[in-house]
JSON list of C-alpha atoms and ligand atoms in Angstrom, two decimals:
[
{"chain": "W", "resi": 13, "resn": "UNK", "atom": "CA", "xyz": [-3.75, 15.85, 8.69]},
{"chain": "W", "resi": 14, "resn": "UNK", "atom": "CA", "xyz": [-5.22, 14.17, 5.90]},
{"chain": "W", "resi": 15, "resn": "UNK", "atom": "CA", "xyz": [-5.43, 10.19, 7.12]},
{"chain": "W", "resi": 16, "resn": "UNK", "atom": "CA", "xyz": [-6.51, 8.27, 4.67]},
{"chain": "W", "resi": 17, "resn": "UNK", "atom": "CA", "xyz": [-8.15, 4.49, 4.66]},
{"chain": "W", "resi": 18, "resn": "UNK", "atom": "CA", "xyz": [-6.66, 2.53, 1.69]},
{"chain": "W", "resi": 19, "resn": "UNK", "atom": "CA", "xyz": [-8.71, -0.48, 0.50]},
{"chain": "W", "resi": 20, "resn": "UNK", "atom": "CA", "xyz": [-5.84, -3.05, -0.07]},
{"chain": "W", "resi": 21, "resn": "UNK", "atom": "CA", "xyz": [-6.89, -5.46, -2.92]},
{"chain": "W", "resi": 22, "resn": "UNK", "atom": "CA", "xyz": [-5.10, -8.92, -3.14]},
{"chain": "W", "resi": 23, "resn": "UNK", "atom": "CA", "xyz": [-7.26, -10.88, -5.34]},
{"chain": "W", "resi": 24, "resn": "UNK", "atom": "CA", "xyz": [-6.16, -13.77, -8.06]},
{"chain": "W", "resi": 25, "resn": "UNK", "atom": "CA", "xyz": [-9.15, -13.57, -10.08]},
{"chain": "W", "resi": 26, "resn": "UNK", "atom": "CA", "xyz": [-10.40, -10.74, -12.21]},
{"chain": "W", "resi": 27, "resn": "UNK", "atom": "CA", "xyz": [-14.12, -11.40, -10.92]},
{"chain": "W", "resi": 28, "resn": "UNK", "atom": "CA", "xyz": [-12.35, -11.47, -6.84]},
{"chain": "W", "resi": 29, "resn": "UNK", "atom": "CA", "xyz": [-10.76, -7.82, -8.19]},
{"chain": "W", "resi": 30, "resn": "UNK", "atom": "CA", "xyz": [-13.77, -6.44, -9.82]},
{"chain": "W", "resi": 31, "resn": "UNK", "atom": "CA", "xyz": [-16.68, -7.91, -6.56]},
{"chain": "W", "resi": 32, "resn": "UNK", "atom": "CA", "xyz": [-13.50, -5.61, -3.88]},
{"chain": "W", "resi": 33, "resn": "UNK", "atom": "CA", "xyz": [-13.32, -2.56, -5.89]},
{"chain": "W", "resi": 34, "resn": "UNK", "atom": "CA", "xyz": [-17.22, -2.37, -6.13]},
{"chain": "W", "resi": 35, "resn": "UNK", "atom": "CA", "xyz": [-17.31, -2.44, -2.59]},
{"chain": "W", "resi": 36, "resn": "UNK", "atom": "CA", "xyz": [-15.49, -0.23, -1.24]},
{"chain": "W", "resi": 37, "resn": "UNK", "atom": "CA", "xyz": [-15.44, 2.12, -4.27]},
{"chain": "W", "resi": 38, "resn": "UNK", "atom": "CA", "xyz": [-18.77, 4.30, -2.58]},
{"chain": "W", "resi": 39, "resn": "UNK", "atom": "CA", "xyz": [-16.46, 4.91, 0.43]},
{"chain": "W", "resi": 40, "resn": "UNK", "atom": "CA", "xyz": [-12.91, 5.65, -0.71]},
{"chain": "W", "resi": 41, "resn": "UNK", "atom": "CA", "xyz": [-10.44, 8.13, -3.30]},
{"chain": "W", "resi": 42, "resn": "UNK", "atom": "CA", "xyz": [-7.91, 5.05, -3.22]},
{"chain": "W", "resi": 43, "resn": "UNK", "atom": "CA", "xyz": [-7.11, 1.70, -3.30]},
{"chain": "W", "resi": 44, "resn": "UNK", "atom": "CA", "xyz": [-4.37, 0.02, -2.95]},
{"chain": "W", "resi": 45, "resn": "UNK", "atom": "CA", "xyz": [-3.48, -2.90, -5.83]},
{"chain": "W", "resi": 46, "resn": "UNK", "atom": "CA", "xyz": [-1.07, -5.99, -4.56]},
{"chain": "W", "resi": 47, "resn": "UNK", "atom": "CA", "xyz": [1.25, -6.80, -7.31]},
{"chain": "W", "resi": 48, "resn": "UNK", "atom": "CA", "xyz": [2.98, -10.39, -6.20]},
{"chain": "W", "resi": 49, "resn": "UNK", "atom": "CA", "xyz": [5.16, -12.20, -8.62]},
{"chain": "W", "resi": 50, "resn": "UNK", "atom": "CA", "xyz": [5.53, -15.29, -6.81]},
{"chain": "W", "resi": 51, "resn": "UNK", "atom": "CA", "xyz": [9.63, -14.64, -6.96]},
{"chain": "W", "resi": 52, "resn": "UNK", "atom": "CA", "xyz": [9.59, -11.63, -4.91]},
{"chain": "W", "resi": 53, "resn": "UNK", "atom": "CA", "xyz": [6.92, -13.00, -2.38]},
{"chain": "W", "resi": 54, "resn": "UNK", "atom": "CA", "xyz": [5.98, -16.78, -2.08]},
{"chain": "W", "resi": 55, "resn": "UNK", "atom": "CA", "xyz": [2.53, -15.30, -3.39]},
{"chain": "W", "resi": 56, "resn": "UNK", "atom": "CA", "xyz": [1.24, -14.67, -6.94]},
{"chain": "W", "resi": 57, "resn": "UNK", "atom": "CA", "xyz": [-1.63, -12.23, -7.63]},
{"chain": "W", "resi": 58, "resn": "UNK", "atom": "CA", "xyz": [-3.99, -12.37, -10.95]},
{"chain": "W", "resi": 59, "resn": "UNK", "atom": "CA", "xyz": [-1.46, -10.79, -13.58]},
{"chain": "W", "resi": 60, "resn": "UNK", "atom": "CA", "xyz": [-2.19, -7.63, -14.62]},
{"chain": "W", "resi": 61, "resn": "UNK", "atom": "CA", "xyz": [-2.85, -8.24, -18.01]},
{"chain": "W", "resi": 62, "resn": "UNK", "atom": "CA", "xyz": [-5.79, -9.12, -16.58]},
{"chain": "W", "resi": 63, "resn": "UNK", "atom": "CA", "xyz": [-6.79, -6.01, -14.39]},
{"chain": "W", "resi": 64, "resn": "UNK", "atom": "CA", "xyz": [-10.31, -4.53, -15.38]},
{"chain": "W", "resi": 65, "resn": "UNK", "atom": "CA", "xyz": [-10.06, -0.77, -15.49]},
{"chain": "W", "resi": 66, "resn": "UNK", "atom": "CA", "xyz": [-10.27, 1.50, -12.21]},
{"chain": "W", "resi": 67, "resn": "UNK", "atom": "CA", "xyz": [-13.48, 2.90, -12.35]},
{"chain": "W", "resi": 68, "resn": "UNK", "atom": "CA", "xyz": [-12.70, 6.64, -13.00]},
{"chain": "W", "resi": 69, "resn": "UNK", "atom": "CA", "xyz": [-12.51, 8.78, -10.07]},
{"chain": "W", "resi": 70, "resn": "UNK", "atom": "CA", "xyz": [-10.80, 6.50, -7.96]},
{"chain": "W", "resi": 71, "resn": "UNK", "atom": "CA", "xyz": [-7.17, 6.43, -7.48]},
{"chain": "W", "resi": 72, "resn": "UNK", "atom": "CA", "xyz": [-4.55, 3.35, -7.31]},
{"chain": "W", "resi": 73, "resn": "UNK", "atom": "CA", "xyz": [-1.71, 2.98, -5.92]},
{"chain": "W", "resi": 74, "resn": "UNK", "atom": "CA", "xyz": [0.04, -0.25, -6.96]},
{"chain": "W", "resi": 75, "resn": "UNK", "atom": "CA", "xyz": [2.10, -2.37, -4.39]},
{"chain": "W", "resi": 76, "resn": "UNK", "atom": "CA", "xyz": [4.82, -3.60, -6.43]},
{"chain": "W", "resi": 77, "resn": "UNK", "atom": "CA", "xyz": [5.70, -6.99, -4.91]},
{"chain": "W", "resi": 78, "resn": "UNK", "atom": "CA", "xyz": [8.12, -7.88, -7.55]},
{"chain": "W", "resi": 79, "resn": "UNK", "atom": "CA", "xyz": [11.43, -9.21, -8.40]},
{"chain": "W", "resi": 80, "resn": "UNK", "atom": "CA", "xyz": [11.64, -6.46, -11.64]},
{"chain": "W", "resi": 81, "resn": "UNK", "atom": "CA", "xyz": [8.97, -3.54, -10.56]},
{"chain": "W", "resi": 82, "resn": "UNK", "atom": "CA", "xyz": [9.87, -1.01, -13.72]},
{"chain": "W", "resi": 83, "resn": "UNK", "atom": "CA", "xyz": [8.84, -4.05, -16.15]},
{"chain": "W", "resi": 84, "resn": "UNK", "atom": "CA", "xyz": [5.23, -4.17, -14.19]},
{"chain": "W", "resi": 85, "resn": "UNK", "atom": "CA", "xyz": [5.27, -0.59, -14.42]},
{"chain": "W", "resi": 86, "resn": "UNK", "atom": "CA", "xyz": [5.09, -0.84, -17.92]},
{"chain": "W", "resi": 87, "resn": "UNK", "atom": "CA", "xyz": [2.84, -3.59, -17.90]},
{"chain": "W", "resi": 88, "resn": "UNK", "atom": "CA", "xyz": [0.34, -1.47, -16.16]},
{"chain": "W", "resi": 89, "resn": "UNK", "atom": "CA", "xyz": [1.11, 2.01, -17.24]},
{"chain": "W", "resi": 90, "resn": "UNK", "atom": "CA", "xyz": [-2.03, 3.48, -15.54]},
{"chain": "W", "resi": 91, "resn": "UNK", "atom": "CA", "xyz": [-1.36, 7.19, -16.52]},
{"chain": "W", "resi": 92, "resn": "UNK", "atom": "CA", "xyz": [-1.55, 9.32, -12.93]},
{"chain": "W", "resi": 93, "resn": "UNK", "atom": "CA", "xyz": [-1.14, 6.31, -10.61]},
{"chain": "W", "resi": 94, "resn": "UNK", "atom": "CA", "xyz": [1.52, 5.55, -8.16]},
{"chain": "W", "resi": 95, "resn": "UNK", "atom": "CA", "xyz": [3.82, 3.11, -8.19]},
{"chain": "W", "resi": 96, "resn": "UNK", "atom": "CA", "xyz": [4.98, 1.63, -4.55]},
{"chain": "W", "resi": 97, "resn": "UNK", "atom": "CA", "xyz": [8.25, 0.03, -5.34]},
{"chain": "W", "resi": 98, "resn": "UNK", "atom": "CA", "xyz": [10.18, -1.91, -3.00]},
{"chain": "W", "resi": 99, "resn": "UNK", "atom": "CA", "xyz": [13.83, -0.60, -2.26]},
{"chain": "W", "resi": 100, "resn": "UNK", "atom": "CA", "xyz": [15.28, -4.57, -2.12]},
{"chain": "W", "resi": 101, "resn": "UNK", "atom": "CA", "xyz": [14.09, -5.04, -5.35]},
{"chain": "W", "resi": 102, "resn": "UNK", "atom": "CA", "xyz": [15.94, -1.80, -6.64]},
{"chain": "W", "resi": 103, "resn": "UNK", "atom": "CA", "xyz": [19.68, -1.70, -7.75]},
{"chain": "W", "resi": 104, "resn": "UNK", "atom": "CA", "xyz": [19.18, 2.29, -8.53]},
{"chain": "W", "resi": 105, "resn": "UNK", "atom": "CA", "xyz": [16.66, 3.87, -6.56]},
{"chain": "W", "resi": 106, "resn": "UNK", "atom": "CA", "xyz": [16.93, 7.10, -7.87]},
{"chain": "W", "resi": 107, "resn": "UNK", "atom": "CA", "xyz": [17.01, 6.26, -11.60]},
{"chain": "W", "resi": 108, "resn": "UNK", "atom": "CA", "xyz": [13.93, 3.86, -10.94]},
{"chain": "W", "resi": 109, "resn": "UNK", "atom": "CA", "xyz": [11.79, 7.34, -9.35]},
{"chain": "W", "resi": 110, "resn": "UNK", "atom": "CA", "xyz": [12.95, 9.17, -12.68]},
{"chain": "W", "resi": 111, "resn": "UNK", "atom": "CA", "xyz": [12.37, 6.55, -15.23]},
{"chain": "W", "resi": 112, "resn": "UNK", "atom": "CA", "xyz": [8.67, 5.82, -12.94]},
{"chain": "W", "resi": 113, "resn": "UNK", "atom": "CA", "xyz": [8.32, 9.07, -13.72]},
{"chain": "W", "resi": 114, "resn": "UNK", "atom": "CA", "xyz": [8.88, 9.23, -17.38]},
{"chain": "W", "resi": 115, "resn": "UNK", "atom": "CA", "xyz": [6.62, 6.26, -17.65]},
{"chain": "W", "resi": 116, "resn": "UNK", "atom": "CA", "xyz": [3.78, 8.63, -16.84]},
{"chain": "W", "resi": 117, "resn": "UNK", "atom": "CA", "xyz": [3.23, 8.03, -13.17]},
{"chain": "W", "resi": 118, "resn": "UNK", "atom": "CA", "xyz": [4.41, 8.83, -9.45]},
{"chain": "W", "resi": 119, "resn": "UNK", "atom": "CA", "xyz": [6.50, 6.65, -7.31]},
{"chain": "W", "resi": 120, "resn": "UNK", "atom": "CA", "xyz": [6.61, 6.19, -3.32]},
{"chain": "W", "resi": 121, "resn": "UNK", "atom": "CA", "xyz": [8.96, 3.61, -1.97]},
{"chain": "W", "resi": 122, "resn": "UNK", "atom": "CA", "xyz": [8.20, 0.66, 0.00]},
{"chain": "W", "resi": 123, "resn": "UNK", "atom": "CA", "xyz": [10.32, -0.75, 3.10]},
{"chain": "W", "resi": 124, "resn": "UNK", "atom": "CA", "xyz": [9.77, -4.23, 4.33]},
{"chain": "W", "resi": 125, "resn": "UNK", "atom": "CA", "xyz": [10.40, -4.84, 8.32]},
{"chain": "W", "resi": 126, "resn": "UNK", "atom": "CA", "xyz": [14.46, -5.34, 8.22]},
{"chain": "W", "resi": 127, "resn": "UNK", "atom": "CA", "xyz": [14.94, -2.43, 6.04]},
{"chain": "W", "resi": 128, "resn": "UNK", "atom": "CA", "xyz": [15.80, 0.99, 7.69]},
{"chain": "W", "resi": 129, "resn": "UNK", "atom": "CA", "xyz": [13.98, 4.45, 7.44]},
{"chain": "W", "resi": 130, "resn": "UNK", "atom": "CA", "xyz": [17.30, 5.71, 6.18]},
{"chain": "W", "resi": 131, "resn": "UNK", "atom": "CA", "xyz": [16.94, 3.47, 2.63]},
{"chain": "W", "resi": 132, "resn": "UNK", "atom": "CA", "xyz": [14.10, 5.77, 1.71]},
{"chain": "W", "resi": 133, "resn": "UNK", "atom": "CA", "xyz": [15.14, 9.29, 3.17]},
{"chain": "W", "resi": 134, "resn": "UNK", "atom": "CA", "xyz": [17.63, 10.39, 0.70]},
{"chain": "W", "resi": 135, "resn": "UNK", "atom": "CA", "xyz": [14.58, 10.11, -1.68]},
{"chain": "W", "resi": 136, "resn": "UNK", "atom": "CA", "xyz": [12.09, 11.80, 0.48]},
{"chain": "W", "resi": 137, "resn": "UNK", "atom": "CA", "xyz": [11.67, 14.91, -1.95]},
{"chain": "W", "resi": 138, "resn": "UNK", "atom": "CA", "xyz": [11.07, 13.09, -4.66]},
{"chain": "W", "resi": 139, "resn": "UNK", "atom": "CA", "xyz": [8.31, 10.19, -4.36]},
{"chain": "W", "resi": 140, "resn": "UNK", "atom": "CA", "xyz": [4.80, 10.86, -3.00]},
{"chain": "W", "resi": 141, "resn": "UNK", "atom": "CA", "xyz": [5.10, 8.76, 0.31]},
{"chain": "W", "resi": 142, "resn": "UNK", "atom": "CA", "xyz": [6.86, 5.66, 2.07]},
{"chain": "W", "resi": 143, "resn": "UNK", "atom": "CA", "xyz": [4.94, 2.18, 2.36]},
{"chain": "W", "resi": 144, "resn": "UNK", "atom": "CA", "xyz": [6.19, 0.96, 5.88]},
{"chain": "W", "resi": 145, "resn": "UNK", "atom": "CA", "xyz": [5.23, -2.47, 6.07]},
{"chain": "W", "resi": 146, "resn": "UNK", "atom": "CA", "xyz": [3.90, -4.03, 9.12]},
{"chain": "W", "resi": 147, "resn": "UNK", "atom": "CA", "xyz": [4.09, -7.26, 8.39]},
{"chain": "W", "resi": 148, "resn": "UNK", "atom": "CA", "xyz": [6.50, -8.71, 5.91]},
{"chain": "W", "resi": 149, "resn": "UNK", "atom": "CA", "xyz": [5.12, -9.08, 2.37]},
{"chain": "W", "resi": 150, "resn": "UNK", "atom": "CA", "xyz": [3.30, -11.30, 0.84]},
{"chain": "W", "resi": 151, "resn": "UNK", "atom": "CA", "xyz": [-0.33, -12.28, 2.16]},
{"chain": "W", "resi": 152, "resn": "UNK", "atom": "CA", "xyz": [-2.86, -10.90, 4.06]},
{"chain": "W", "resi": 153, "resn": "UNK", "atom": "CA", "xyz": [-4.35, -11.65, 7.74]},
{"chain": "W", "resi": 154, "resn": "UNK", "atom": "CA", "xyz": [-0.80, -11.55, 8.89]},
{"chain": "W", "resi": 155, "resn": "UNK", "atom": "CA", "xyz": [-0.54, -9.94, 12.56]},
{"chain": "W", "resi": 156, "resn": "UNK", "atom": "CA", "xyz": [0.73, -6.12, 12.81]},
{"chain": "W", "resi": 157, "resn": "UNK", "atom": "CA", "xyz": [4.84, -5.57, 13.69]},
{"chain": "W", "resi": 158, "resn": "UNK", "atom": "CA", "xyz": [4.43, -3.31, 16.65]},
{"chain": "W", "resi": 159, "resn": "UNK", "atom": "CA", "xyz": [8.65, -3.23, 16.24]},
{"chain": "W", "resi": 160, "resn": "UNK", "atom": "CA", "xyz": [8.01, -0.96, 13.20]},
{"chain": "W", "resi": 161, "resn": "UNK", "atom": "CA", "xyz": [6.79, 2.03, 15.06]},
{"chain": "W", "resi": 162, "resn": "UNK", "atom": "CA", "xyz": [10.05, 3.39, 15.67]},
{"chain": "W", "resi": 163, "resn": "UNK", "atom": "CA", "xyz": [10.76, 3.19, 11.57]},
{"chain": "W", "resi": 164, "resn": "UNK", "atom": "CA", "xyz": [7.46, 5.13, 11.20]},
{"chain": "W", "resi": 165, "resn": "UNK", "atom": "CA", "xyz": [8.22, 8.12, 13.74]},
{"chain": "W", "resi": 166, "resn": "UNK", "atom": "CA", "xyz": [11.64, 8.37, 12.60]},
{"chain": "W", "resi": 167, "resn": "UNK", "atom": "CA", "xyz": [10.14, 8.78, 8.72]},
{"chain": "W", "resi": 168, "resn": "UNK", "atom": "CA", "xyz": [7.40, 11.16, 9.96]},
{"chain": "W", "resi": 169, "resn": "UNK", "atom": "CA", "xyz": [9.91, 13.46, 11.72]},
{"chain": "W", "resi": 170, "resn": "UNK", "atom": "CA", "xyz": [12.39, 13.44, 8.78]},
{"chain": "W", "resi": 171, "resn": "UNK", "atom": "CA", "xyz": [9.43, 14.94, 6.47]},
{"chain": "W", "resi": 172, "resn": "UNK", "atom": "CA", "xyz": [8.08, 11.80, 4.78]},
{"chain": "W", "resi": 173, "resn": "UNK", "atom": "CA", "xyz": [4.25, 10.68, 4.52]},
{"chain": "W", "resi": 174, "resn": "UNK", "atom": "CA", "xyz": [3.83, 7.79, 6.03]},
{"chain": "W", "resi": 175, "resn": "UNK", "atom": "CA", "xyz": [1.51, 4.74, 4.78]},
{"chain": "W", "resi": 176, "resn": "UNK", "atom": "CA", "xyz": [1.46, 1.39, 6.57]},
{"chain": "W", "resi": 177, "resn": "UNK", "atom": "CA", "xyz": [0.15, -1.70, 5.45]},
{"chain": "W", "resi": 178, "resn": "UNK", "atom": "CA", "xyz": [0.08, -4.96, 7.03]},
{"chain": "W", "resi": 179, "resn": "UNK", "atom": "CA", "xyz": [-2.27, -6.35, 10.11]},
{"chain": "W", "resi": 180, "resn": "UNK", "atom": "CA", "xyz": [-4.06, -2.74, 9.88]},
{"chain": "W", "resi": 181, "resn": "UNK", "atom": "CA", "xyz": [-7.06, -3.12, 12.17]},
{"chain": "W", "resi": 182, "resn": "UNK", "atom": "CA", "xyz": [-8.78, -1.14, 15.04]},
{"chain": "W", "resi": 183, "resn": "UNK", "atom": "CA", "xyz": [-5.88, -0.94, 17.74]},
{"chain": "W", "resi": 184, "resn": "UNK", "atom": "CA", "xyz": [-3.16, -0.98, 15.30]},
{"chain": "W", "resi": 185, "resn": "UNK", "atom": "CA", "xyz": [-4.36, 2.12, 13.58]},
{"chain": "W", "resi": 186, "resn": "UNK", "atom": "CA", "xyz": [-4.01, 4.17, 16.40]},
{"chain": "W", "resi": 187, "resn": "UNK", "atom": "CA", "xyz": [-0.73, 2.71, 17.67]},
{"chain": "W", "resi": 188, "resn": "UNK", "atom": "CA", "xyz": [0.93, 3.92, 14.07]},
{"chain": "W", "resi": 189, "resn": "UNK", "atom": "CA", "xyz": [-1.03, 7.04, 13.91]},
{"chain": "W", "resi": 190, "resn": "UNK", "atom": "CA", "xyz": [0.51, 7.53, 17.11]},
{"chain": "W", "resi": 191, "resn": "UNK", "atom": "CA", "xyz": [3.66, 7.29, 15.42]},
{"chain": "W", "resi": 192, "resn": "UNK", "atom": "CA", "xyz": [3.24, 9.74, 12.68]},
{"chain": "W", "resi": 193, "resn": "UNK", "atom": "CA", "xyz": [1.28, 7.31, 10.01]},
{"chain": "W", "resi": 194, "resn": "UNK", "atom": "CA", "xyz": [-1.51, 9.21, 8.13]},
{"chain": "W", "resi": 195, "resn": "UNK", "atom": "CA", "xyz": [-2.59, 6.36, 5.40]},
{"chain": "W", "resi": 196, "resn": "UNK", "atom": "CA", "xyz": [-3.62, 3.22, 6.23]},
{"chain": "W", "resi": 197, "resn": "UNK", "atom": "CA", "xyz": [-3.67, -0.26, 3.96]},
{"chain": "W", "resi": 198, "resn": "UNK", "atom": "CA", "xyz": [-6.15, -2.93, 4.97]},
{"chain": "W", "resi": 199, "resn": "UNK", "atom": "CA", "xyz": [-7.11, -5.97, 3.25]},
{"chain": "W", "resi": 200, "resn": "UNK", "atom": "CA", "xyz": [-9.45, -8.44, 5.74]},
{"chain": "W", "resi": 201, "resn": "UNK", "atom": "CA", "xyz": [-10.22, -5.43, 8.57]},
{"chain": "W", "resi": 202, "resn": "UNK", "atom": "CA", "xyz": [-12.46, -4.30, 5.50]},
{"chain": "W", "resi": 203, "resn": "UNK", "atom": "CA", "xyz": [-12.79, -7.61, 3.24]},
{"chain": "W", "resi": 204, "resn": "UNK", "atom": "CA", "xyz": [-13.43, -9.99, 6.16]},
{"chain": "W", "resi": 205, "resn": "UNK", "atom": "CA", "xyz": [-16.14, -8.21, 7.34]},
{"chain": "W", "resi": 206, "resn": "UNK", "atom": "CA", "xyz": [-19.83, -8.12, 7.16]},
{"chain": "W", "resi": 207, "resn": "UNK", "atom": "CA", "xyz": [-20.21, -4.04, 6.03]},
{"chain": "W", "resi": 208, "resn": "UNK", "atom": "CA", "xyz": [-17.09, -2.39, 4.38]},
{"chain": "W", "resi": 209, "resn": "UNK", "atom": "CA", "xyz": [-18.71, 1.61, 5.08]},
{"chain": "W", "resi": 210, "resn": "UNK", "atom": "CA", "xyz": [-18.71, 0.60, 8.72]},
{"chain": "W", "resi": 211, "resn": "UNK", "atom": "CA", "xyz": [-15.50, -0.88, 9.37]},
{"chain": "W", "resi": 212, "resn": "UNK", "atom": "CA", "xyz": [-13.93, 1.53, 7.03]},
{"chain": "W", "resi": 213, "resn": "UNK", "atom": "CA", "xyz": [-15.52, 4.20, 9.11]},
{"chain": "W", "resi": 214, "resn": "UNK", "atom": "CA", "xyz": [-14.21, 2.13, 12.47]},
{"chain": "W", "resi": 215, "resn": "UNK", "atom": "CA", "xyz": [-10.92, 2.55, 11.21]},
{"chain": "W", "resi": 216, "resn": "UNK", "atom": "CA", "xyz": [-10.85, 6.22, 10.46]},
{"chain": "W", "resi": 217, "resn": "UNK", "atom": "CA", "xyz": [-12.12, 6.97, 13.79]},
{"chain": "W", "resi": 218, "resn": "UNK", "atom": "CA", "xyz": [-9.56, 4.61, 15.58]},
{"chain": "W", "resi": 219, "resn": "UNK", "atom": "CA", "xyz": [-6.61, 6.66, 13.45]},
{"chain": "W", "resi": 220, "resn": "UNK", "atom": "CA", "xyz": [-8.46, 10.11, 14.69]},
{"chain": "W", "resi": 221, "resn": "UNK", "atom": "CA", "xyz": [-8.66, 9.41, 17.66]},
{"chain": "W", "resi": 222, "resn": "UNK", "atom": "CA", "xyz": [-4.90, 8.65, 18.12]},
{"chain": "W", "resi": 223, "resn": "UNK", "atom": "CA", "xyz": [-4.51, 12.86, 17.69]},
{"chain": "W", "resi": 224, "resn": "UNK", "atom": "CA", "xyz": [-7.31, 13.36, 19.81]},
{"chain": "W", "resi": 225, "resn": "UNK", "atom": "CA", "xyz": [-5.88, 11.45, 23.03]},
{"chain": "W", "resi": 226, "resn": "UNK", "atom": "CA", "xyz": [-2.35, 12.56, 21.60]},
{"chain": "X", "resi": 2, "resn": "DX5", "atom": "C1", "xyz": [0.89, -7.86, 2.46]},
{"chain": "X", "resi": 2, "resn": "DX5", "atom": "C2", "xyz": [0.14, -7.02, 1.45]},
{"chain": "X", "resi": 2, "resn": "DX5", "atom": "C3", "xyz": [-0.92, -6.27, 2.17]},
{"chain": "X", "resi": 2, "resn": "DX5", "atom": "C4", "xyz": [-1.98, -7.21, 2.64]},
{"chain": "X", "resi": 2, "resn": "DX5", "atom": "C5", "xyz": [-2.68, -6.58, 3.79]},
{"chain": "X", "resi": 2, "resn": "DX5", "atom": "O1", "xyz": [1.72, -8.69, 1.82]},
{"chain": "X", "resi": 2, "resn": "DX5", "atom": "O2", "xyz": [1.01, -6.12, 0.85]},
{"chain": "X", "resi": 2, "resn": "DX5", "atom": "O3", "xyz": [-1.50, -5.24, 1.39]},
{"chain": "X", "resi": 2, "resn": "DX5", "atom": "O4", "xyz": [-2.87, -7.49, 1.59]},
{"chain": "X", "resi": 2, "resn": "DX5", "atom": "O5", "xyz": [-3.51, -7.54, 4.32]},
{"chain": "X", "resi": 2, "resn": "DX5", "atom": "P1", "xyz": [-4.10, -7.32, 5.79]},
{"chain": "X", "resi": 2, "resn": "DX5", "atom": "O6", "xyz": [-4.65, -5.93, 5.84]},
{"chain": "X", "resi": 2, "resn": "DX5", "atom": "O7", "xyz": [-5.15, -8.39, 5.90]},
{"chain": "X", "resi": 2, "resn": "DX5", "atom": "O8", "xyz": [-2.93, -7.51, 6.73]}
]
């Protein structure tokens, strides 16, 4: 089944970036990086010329939240990572997978709320997952779109693994486990909270137990 809890990391300072990773890093394979360029989203994340190196043996995913995502691709050419790029920012999908690709690394694609499943299922065989956001992009704390639960099962039964990010918190986890999402992307159920093991721990039991009480 294979869920996953994915660290999300929003931070606008390198020491914000470096104090997240080192907490969660004991606990998780992945994180998830947020990539804003305050054009794309009203939001702008620390640049990542600035990005101190993943500690090795933990993975990245980068959440491109960006008006031009191939150019940041280049800017952070992390060999092996992938790259979750936004189908409104795209003019060619399928020539952005291939030249993500070429640039050394592995590409998902990510749907904000008013975009349907069907953007991203042409694609489906070849990028490594679909980001369904639950809220729409841009900051955290922001409360979880029940309304994209339909999006989810309809991604899940065409094939597609499903990742959500966006108001991810005990409750919510279930609900779009429920649905057919097996990776989750939280930023303050984990940051805003007193122990990261334990509420990453809280959250991988509320996804199980979705199957459980299927
Ligand atoms: C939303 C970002 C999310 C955000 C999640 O714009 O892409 O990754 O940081 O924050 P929470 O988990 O607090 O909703």
């Amino acid at each position: 089944m294979g869920i996953e809890i994915i660290p999300a990391i929003l931070s606008y300072t390198k020491e914000d970036f470096e104090a997240k990773v080192r907490l969660v890093q004991p606990y998780v394979k992945r994180i998830q990086i947020d990539v804003m360029d305050g054009k794309f989203v009203r939001n702008k994340t620390l640049d990542p010329a600035f990005f101190p190196p993943i500690p090795s043996g933990l993975e990245a995913q980068y959440h491109l939240m960006v008006e031009d995502p191939l150019d940041f691709v280049k800017k952070i050419s992390h060999k092996g990572a992938i790259y979750e790029v936004h189908v409104e920012a795209l003019e060619d999908i399928g020539s952005a997978i291939s030249q993500i690709r070429k640039l050394g690394g592995k590409a998902a694609l990510a749907l904000s709320p008013d975009t349907p499943a069907q953007a991203a299922i042409p694609y489906l065989g070849q990028i490594s997952h679909v980001l369904v956001m639950t809220v729409y992009p841009g900051f955290s704390g922001q409360k979880y779109l029940a309304s994209m639960e339909p999006k989810i099962k309809e991604l899940s039964l065409a094939g597609a693994k499903v990742e959500i990010d966006g108001g991810v918190e005990v409750g919510t986890v279930r609900r779009a486990a429920k649905a057919g999402a097996t990776m989750f992307a939280a930023a303050s159920a984990i940051f805003s909270k007193p122990d990261p093991k334990k509420a990453i721990e809280e959250l991988l039991q509320d996804a199980l137990s979705a199957h459980s009480s299927a």
